[in-house]
Coordinates of C-alpha atoms and ligand atoms in Angstrom, one line a residue:
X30 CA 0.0 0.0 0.0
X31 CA 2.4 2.8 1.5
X32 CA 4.8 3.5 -1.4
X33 CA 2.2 4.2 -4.1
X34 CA -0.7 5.7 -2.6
X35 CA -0.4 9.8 -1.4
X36 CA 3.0 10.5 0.4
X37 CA 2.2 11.4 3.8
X38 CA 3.6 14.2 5.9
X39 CA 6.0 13.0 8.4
X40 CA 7.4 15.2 10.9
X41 CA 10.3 13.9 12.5
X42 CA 12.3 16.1 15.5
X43 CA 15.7 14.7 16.5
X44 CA 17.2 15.2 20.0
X45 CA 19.9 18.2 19.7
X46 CA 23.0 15.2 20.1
X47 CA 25.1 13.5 17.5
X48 CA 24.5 10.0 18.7
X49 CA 20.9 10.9 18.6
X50 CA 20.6 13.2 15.4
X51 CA 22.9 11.1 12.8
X52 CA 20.6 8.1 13.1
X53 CA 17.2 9.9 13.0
X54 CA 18.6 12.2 10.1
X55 CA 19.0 8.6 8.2
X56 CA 15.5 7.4 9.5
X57 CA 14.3 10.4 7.5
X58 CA 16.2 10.5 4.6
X59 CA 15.2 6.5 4.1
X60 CA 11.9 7.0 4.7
X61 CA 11.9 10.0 2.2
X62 CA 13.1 7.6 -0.5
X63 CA 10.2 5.7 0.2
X64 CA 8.1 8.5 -1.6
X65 CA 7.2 9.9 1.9
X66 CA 7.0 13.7 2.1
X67 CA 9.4 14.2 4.9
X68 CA 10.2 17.4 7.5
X69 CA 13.0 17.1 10.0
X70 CA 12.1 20.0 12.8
X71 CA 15.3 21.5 14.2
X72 CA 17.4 24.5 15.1
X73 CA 19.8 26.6 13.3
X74 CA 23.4 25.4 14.6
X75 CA 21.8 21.3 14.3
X76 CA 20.5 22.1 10.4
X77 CA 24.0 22.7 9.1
X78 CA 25.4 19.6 10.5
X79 CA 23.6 18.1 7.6
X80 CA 22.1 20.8 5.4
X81 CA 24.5 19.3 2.3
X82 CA 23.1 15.7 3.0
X83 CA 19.3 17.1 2.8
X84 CA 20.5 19.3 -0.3
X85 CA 22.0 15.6 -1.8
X86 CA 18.8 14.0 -0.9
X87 CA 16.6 16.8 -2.4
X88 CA 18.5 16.8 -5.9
X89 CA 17.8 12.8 -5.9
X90 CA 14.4 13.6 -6.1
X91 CA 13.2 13.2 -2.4
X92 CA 10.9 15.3 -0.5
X93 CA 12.5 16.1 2.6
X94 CA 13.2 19.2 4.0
X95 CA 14.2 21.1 6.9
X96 CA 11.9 23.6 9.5
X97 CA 14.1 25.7 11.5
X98 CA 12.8 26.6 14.9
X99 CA 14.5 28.8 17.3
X100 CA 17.2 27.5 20.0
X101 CA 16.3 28.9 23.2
X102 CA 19.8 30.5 23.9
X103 CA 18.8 33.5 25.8
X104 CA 16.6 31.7 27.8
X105 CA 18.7 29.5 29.2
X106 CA 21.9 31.8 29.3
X107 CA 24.2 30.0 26.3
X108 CA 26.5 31.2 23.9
X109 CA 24.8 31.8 20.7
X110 CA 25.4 28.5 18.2
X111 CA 25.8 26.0 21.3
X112 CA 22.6 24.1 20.1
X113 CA 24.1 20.2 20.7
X114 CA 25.7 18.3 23.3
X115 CA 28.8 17.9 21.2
X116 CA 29.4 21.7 22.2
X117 CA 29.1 20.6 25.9
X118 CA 31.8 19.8 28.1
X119 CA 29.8 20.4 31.3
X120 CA 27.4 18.9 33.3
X121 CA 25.7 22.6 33.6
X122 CA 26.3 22.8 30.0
X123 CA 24.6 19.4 29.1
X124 CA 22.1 20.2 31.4
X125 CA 20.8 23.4 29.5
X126 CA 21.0 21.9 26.0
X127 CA 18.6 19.0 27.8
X128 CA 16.2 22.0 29.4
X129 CA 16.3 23.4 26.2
X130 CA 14.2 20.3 24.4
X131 CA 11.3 21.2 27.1
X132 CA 11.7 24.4 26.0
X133 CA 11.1 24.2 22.3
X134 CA 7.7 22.7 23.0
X135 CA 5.4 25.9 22.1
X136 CA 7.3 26.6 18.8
X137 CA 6.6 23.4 17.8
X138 CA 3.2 22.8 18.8
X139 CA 2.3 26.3 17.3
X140 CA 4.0 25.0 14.1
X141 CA 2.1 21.7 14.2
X142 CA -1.1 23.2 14.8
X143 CA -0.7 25.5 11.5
X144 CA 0.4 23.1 9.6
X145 CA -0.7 19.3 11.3
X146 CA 1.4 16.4 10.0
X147 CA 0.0 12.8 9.3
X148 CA 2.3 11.6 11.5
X149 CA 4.8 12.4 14.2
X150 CA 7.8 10.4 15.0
X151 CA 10.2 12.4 18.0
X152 CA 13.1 11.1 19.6
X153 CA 12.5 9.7 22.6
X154 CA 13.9 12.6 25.2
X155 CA 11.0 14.8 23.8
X156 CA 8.7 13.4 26.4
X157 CA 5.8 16.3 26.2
X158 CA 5.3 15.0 22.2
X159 CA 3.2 12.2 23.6
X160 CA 0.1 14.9 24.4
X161 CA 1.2 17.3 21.6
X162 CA 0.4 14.7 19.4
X163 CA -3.0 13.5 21.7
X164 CA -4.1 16.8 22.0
X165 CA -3.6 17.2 17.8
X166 CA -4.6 13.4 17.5
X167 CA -2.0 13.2 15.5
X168 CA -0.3 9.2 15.4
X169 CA 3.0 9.6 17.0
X170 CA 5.7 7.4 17.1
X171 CA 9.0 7.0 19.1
X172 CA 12.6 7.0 17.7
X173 CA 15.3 5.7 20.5
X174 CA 18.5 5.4 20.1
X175 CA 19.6 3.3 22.2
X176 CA 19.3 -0.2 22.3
X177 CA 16.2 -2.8 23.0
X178 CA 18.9 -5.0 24.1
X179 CA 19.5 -2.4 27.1
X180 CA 15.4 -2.0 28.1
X181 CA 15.5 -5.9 28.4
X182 CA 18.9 -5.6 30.8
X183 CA 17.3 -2.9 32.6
X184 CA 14.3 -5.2 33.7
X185 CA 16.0 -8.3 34.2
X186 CA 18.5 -6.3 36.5
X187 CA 15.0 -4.5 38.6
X188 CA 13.6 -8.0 39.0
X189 CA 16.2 -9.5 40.4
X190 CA 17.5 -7.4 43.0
X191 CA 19.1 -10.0 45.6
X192 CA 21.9 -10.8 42.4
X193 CA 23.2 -7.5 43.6
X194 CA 23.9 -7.8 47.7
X195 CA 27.5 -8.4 47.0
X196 CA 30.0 -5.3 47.7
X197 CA 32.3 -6.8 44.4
X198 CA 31.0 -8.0 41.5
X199 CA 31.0 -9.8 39.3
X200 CA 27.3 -9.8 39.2
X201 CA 24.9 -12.5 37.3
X202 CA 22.0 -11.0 35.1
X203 CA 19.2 -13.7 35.2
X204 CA 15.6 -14.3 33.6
X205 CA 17.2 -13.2 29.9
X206 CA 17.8 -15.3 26.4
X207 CA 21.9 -15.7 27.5
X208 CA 23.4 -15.9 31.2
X209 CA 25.0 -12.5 31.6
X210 CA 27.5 -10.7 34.2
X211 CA 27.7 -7.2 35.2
X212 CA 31.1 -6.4 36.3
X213 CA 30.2 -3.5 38.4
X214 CA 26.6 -2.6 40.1
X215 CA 24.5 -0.6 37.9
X216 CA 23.6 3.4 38.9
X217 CA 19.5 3.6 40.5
X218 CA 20.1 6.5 38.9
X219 CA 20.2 5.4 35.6
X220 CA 17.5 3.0 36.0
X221 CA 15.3 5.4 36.9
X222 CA 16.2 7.8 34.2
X223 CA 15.6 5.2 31.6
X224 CA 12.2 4.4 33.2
X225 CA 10.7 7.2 32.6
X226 CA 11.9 7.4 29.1
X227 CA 10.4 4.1 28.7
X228 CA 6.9 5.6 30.1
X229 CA 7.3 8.4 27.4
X230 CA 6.9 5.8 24.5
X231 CA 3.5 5.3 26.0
X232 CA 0.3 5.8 24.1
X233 CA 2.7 5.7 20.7
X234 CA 2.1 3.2 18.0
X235 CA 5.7 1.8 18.5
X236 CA 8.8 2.2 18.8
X237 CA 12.1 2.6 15.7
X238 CA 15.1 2.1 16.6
X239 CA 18.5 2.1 14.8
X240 CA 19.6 -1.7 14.6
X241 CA 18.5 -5.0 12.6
X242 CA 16.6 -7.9 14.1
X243 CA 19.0 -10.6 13.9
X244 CA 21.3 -8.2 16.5
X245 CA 18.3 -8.6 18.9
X246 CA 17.2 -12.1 18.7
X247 CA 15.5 -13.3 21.3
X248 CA 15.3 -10.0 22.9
X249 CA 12.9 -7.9 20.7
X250 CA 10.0 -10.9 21.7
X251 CA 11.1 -10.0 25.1
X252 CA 10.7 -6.3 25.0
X253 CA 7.2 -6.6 23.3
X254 CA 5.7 -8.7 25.8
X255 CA 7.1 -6.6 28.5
X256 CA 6.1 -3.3 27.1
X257 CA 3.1 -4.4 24.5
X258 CA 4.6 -2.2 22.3
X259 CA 5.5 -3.0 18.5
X260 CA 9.9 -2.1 17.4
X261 CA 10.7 -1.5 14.4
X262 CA 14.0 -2.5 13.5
X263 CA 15.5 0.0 10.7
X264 CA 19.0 -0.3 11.1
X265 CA 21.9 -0.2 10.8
X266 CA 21.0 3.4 9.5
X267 CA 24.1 4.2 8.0
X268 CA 24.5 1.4 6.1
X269 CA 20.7 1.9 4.5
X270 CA 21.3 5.7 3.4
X271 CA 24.6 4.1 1.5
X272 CA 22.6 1.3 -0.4
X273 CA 20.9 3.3 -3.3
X274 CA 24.0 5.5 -4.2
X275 CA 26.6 2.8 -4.0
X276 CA 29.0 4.9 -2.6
X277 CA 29.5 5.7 1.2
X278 CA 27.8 7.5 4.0
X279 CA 28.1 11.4 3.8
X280 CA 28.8 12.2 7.4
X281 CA 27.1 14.8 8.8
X282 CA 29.3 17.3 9.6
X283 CA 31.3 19.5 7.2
X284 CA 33.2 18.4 3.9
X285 CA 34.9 15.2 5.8
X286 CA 33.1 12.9 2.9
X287 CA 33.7 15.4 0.3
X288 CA 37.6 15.9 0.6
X289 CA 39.8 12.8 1.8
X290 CA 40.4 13.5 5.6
X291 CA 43.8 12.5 6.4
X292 CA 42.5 9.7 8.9
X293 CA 42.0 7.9 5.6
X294 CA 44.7 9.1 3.6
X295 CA 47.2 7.7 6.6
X296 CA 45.4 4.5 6.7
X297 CA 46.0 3.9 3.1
X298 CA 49.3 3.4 4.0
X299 CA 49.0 0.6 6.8
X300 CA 48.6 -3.3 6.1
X301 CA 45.0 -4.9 6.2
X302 CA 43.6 -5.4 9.3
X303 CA 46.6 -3.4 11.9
X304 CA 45.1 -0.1 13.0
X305 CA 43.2 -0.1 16.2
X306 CA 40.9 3.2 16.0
X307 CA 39.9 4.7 19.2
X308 CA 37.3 6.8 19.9
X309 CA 35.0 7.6 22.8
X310 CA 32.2 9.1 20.5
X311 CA 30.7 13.1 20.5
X312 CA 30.5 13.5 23.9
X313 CA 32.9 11.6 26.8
X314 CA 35.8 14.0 28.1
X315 CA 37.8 11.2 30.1
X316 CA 40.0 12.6 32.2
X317 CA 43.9 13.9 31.9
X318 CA 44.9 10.5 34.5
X319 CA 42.8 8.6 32.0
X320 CA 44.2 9.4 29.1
X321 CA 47.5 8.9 29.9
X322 CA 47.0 5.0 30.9
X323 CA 45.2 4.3 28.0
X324 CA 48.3 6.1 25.8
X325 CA 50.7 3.8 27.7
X326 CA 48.1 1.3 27.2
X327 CA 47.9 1.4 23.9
X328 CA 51.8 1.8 23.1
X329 CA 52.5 -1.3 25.6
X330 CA 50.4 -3.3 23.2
X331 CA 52.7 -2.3 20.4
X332 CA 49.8 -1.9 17.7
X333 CA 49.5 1.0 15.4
X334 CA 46.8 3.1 16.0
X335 CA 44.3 6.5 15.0
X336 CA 43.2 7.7 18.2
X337 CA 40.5 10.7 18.0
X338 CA 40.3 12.8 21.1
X339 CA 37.5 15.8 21.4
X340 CA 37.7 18.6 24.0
X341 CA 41.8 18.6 23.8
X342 CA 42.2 21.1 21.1
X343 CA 44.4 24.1 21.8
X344 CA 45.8 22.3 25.0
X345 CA 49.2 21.4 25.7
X346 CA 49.6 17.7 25.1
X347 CA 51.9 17.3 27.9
X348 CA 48.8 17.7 30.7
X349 CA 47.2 14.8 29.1
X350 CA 49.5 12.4 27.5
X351 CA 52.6 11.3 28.7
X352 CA 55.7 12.5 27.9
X353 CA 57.6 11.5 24.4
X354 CA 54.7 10.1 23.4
X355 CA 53.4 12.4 19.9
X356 CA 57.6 12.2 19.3
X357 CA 57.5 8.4 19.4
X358 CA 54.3 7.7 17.9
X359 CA 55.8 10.0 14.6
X360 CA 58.8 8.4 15.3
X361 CA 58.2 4.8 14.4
X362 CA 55.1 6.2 12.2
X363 CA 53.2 3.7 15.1
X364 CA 50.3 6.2 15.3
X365 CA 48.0 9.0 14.7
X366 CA 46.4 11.2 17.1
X367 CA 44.1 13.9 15.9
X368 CA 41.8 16.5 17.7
X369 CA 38.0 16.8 16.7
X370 CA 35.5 15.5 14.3
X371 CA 36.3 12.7 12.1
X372 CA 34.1 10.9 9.5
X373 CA 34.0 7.7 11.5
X374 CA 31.7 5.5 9.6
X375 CA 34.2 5.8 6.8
X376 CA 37.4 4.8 9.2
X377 CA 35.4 1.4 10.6
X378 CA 35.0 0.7 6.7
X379 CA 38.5 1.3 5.8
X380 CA 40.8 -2.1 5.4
X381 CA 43.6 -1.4 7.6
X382 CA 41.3 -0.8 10.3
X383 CA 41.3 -4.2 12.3
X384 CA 39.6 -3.4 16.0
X385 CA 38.0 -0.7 17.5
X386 CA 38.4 1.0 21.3
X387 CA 35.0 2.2 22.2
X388 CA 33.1 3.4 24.7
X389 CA 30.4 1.5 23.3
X390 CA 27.6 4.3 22.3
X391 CA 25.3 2.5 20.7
X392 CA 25.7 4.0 17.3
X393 CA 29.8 3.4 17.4
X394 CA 28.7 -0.1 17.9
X395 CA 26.3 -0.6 15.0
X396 CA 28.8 1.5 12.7
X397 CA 31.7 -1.1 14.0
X398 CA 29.6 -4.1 13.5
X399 CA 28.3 -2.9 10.2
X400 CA 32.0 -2.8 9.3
X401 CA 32.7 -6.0 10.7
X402 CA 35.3 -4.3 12.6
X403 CA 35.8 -6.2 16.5
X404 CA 35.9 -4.6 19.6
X405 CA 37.2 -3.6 22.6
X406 CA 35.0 -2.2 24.8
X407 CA 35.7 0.6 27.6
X408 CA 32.2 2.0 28.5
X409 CA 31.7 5.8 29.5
X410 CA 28.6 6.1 31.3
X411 CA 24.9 5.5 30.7
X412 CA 23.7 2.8 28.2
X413 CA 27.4 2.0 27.4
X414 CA 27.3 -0.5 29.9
X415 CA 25.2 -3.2 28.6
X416 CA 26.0 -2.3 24.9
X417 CA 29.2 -3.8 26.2
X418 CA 27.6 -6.9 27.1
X419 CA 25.7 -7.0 23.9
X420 CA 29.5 -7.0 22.3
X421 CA 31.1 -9.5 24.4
X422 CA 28.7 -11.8 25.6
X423 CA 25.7 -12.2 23.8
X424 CA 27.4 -11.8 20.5
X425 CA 31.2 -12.5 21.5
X426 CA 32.2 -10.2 18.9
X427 CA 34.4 -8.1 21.4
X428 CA 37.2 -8.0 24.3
X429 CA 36.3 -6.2 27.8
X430 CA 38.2 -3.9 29.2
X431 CA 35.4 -3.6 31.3
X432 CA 34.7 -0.3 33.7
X433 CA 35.6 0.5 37.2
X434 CA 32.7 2.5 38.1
X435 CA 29.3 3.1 36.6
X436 CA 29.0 7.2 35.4
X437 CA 25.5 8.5 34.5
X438 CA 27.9 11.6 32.8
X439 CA 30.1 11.8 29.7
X440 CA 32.1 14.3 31.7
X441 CA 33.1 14.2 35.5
X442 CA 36.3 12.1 36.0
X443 CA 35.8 9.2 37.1
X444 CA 37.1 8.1 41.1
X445 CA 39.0 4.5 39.8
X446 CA 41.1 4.8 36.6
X447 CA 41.4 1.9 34.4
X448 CA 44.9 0.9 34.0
X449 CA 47.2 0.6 31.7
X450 CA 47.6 -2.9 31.8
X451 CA 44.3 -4.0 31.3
X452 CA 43.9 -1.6 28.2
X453 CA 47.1 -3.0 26.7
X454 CA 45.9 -7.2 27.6
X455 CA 42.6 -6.2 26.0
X456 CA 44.0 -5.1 23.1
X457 CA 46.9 -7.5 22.4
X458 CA 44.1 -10.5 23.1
X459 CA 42.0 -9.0 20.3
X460 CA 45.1 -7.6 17.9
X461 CA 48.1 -10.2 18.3
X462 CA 47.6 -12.3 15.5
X463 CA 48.3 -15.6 17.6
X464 CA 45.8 -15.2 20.3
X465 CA 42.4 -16.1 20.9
X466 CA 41.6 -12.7 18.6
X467 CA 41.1 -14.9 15.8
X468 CA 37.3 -16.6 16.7
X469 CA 36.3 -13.1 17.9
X470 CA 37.9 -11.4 14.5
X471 CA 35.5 -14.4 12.7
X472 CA 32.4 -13.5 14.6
X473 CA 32.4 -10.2 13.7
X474 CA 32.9 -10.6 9.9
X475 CA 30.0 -13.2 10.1
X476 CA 27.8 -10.0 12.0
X477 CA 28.4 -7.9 9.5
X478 CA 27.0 -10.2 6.8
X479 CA 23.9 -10.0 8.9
X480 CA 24.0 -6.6 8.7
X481 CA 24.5 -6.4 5.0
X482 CA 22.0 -9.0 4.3
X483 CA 19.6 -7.1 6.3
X484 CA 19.5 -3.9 4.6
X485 CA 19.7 -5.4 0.9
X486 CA 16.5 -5.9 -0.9
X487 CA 14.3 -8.8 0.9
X488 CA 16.5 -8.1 4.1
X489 CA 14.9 -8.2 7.6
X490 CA 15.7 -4.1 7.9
X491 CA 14.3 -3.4 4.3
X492 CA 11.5 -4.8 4.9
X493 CA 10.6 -3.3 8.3
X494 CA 10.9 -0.3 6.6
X495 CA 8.5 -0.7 4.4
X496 CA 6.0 -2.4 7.0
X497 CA 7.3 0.7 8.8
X498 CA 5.5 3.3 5.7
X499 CA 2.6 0.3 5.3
X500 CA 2.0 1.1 8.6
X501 CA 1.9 4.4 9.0
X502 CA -0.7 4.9 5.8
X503 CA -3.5 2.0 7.8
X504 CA -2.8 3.8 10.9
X505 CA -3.7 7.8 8.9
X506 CA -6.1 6.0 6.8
X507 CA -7.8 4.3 9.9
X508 CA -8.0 7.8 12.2
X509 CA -9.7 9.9 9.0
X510 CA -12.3 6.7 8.4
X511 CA -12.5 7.7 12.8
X512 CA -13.1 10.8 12.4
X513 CA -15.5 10.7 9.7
Ligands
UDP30 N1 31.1 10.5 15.3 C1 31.8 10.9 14.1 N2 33.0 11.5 14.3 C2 33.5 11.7 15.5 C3 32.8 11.3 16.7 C4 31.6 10.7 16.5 O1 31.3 10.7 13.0 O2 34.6 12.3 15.6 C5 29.7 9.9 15.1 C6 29.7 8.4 15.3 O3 30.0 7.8 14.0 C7 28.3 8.2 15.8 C8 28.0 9.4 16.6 O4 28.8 10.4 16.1 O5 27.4 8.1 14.7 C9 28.2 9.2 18.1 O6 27.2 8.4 18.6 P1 27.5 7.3 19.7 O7 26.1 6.7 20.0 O8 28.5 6.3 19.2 O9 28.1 8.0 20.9 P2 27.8 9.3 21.7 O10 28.6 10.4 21.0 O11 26.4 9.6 21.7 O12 28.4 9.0 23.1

């Protein structure tokens, strides 16, 4: 039904985050090419992360476009143009740019009540949508971007409190598809937090989120009878936007796809398979301390490496690394270390590339397993902690570093530092070529076939997609029939 009868008019409003924004920007853009009329609501600074991507999409033929609504700057007492958490490196920071998602509400209503979409699909921190669109009777549905995997953790973990009397982990995760460990106690705090987002999806016809079913096997059955609501699997996003064009994802910042960046022009030079990239996504500042073990980490292990760092430019590298290190890593042409954004989905898919050092956000994993690229996992704070497990237990496709304390934020330094040591034995298991690297290295090739057979034509994620639009047409056609 969808694709041929009229387009509808989707409104789609993205969280002001990178990890939140790049995959609903994708949703959009996919569901565009389905001859969907699509609007992506959003702020000045956020639109021209990915103003050339819409102006791509737009010359293809697609109706999608962008509605610019005002940040609430003044209001909440931030420099003009600091519109996403990228731009944060401060709780009191963060915490505005969260405010200022409540405080966008009016705008937006007052825009949707001029001009009412069919449908209304927000990301999931814009918990007032759910009677914006009740109060427009508008259908609305939910984009998360974290994991399903996670919800399911989440609830095992709150039903089964006495597996966490123990002072030392680690701890056992029961009542889910695979037996599970924790190696630290999980933050209330988080729980809580995640609740409530959870209760926001209420009332919506479902839930998108930015993975492939065979990733969550087992657990998707186990979120819907737990929360009776329907998930849609569209994922791995940036692996769909690449299918039609043949060519790779346009990331969504700057000219990084249009002109090599020099990440890629250095990897050309390395053998298949011996760069480990490291990353801790948009957001995590990890402290000067931390830093430093994971550079003597990381140069105990003797592997080559590119090692992106955010929040470091303009300071003096000898606070926060230690000392000889950028002279020895040029030195023996070993490594690369560069300050600020890099187009990362295009790194995972470059050959040399042969593990990845993450702080497991969700969308660094799907990009790395959509690569085939293997882990090893250091989580940050929040949901990074059971995307961890996701990597190493469930799917094995990973080595733990494992944390020392659980942090609900990307930015205070944590008490306990992880070592050196244990970053460098993480590392050498999954790198040296004669350890047990080799089954792990394996899985994750045979992943990322998944994820490629998923997205192809007939794949599990192509085809949710198209439910996805099928869907959303019975659900319009069925509330005009109602209200008729
Ligand atoms: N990203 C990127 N270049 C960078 C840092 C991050 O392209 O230098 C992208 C990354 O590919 C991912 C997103 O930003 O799509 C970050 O989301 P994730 O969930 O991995 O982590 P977060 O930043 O939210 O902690």
């Amino acid at each position: 039904m969808g694709t041929e009868s009229k387009p509808l008019k989707i409104y789609m409003l993205p969280f002001f985050a990178q990890g939140h924004l790049i995959p609903l920007v994708n949703l959009a853009r996919l569901v565009a090419s389905k001859n969907q009329h699509v609007t992506i609501i959003t702020t000045p600074s956020n639109a021209q992360l990915f103003d050339k991507t819409i102006e791509e999409e737009k010359a293809a033929g697609h109706h999608i476009r962008v509605h610019i609504i005002k940040f609430p700057s003044a209001q909440l007492g931030l420099p003009t143009g600091v519109e996403n958490l990228f731009a944060a490196s401060d709780n009191q920071t963060a915490g505005k740019i969260h405010m200022a998602a409540h405080f966008v509400k009016a705008d937006i209503e007052e825009f949707m009540k001029e001009n009412p979409p069919d449908v209304f699909i927000s990301d999931i921190i814009f918990t007032w949508s759910e009677s914006t669109a009740k109060n427009l009777q508008i259908p609305r549905l939910v984009f998360n971007p974290i994991s399903i995997f996670d919800v399911c953790m989440i609830q095992a973990i709150q039903s089964h409190p006495e597996s966490f009397v123990s002072d030392s982990g680690p701890y056992q995760i029961h009542g889910l598809p695979h037996p599970l460990t924790l190696p630290i106690k999980p933050s209330p705090g988080f729980a809580r937090l995640t609740e409530s987002l959870i209760e926001a999806e209420n009332d919506s016809h479902g839930v998108i989120v930015n993975s492939f079913a065979e990733l969550d096997e087992g657990y998707t059955e186990y979120y819907e009878n737990l929360t009776g609501r329907k998930v849609w699997h569209v994922g791995p996003t940036s692996l769909m936007v690449e299918i039609p064009k043949k060519k790779k994802v346009v990331s969504t910042e700057n000219d990084s796809s249009i002109t090599k960046h020099q990440s890629l022009t250095w990897l050309d030079t390395k053998e298949p398979s011996s760069v480990l990239y490291i990353s801790f996504g948009s957001l995590c500042r990890l402290s000067n301390e931390q830093l430093k073990e994971m550079a003597n980490g990381i140069e105990a292990s003797k592997h080559q490496f590119l090692w992106v760092v955010h929040g470091k430019e303009g300071e003096d590298e000898d606070n926060w690394l230690p000392k000889g290190f950028v002279e020895r890593m040029k030195e023996e042409k070993k490594g690369m270390l560069i300050k600020g954004w890099v187009p990362q989905a295009l790194i995972l898919d470059h050959p040399s590339i042969g593990g990845f050092l993450t702080h497991c956000g969700w969308n660094a994993t799907v990009e790395a397993i959509s690569s085939g690229v293997p882990m090893v996992t250091m989580p940050g704070f929040g949901d990074q902690y059971y995307n961890e497990k996701l990597v190493t237990e469930v799917h094995r496709i990973g080595v733990e570093v494992g944390a020392a304390e659980w942090s609900m934020s990307p930015y205070d330094a944590k008490k306990t530092v992880v070592r050196a040591e244990r970053i460098e034995k993480a590392v050498k298991k999954l790198m040296d070529s004669n350890g047990e690297g080799g089954e792990i290295r394996k899985r994750a090739k045979e992943m990322k076939e998944k994820a490629w057979k998923a997205v192809q034509e007939g794949g599990s994620s192509q085809n949710c997609l198209t439910k996805l639009v099928d869907y959303l047409h019975s659900v319009v056609v069925t509330k005009s029939v109602e209200l008729n």
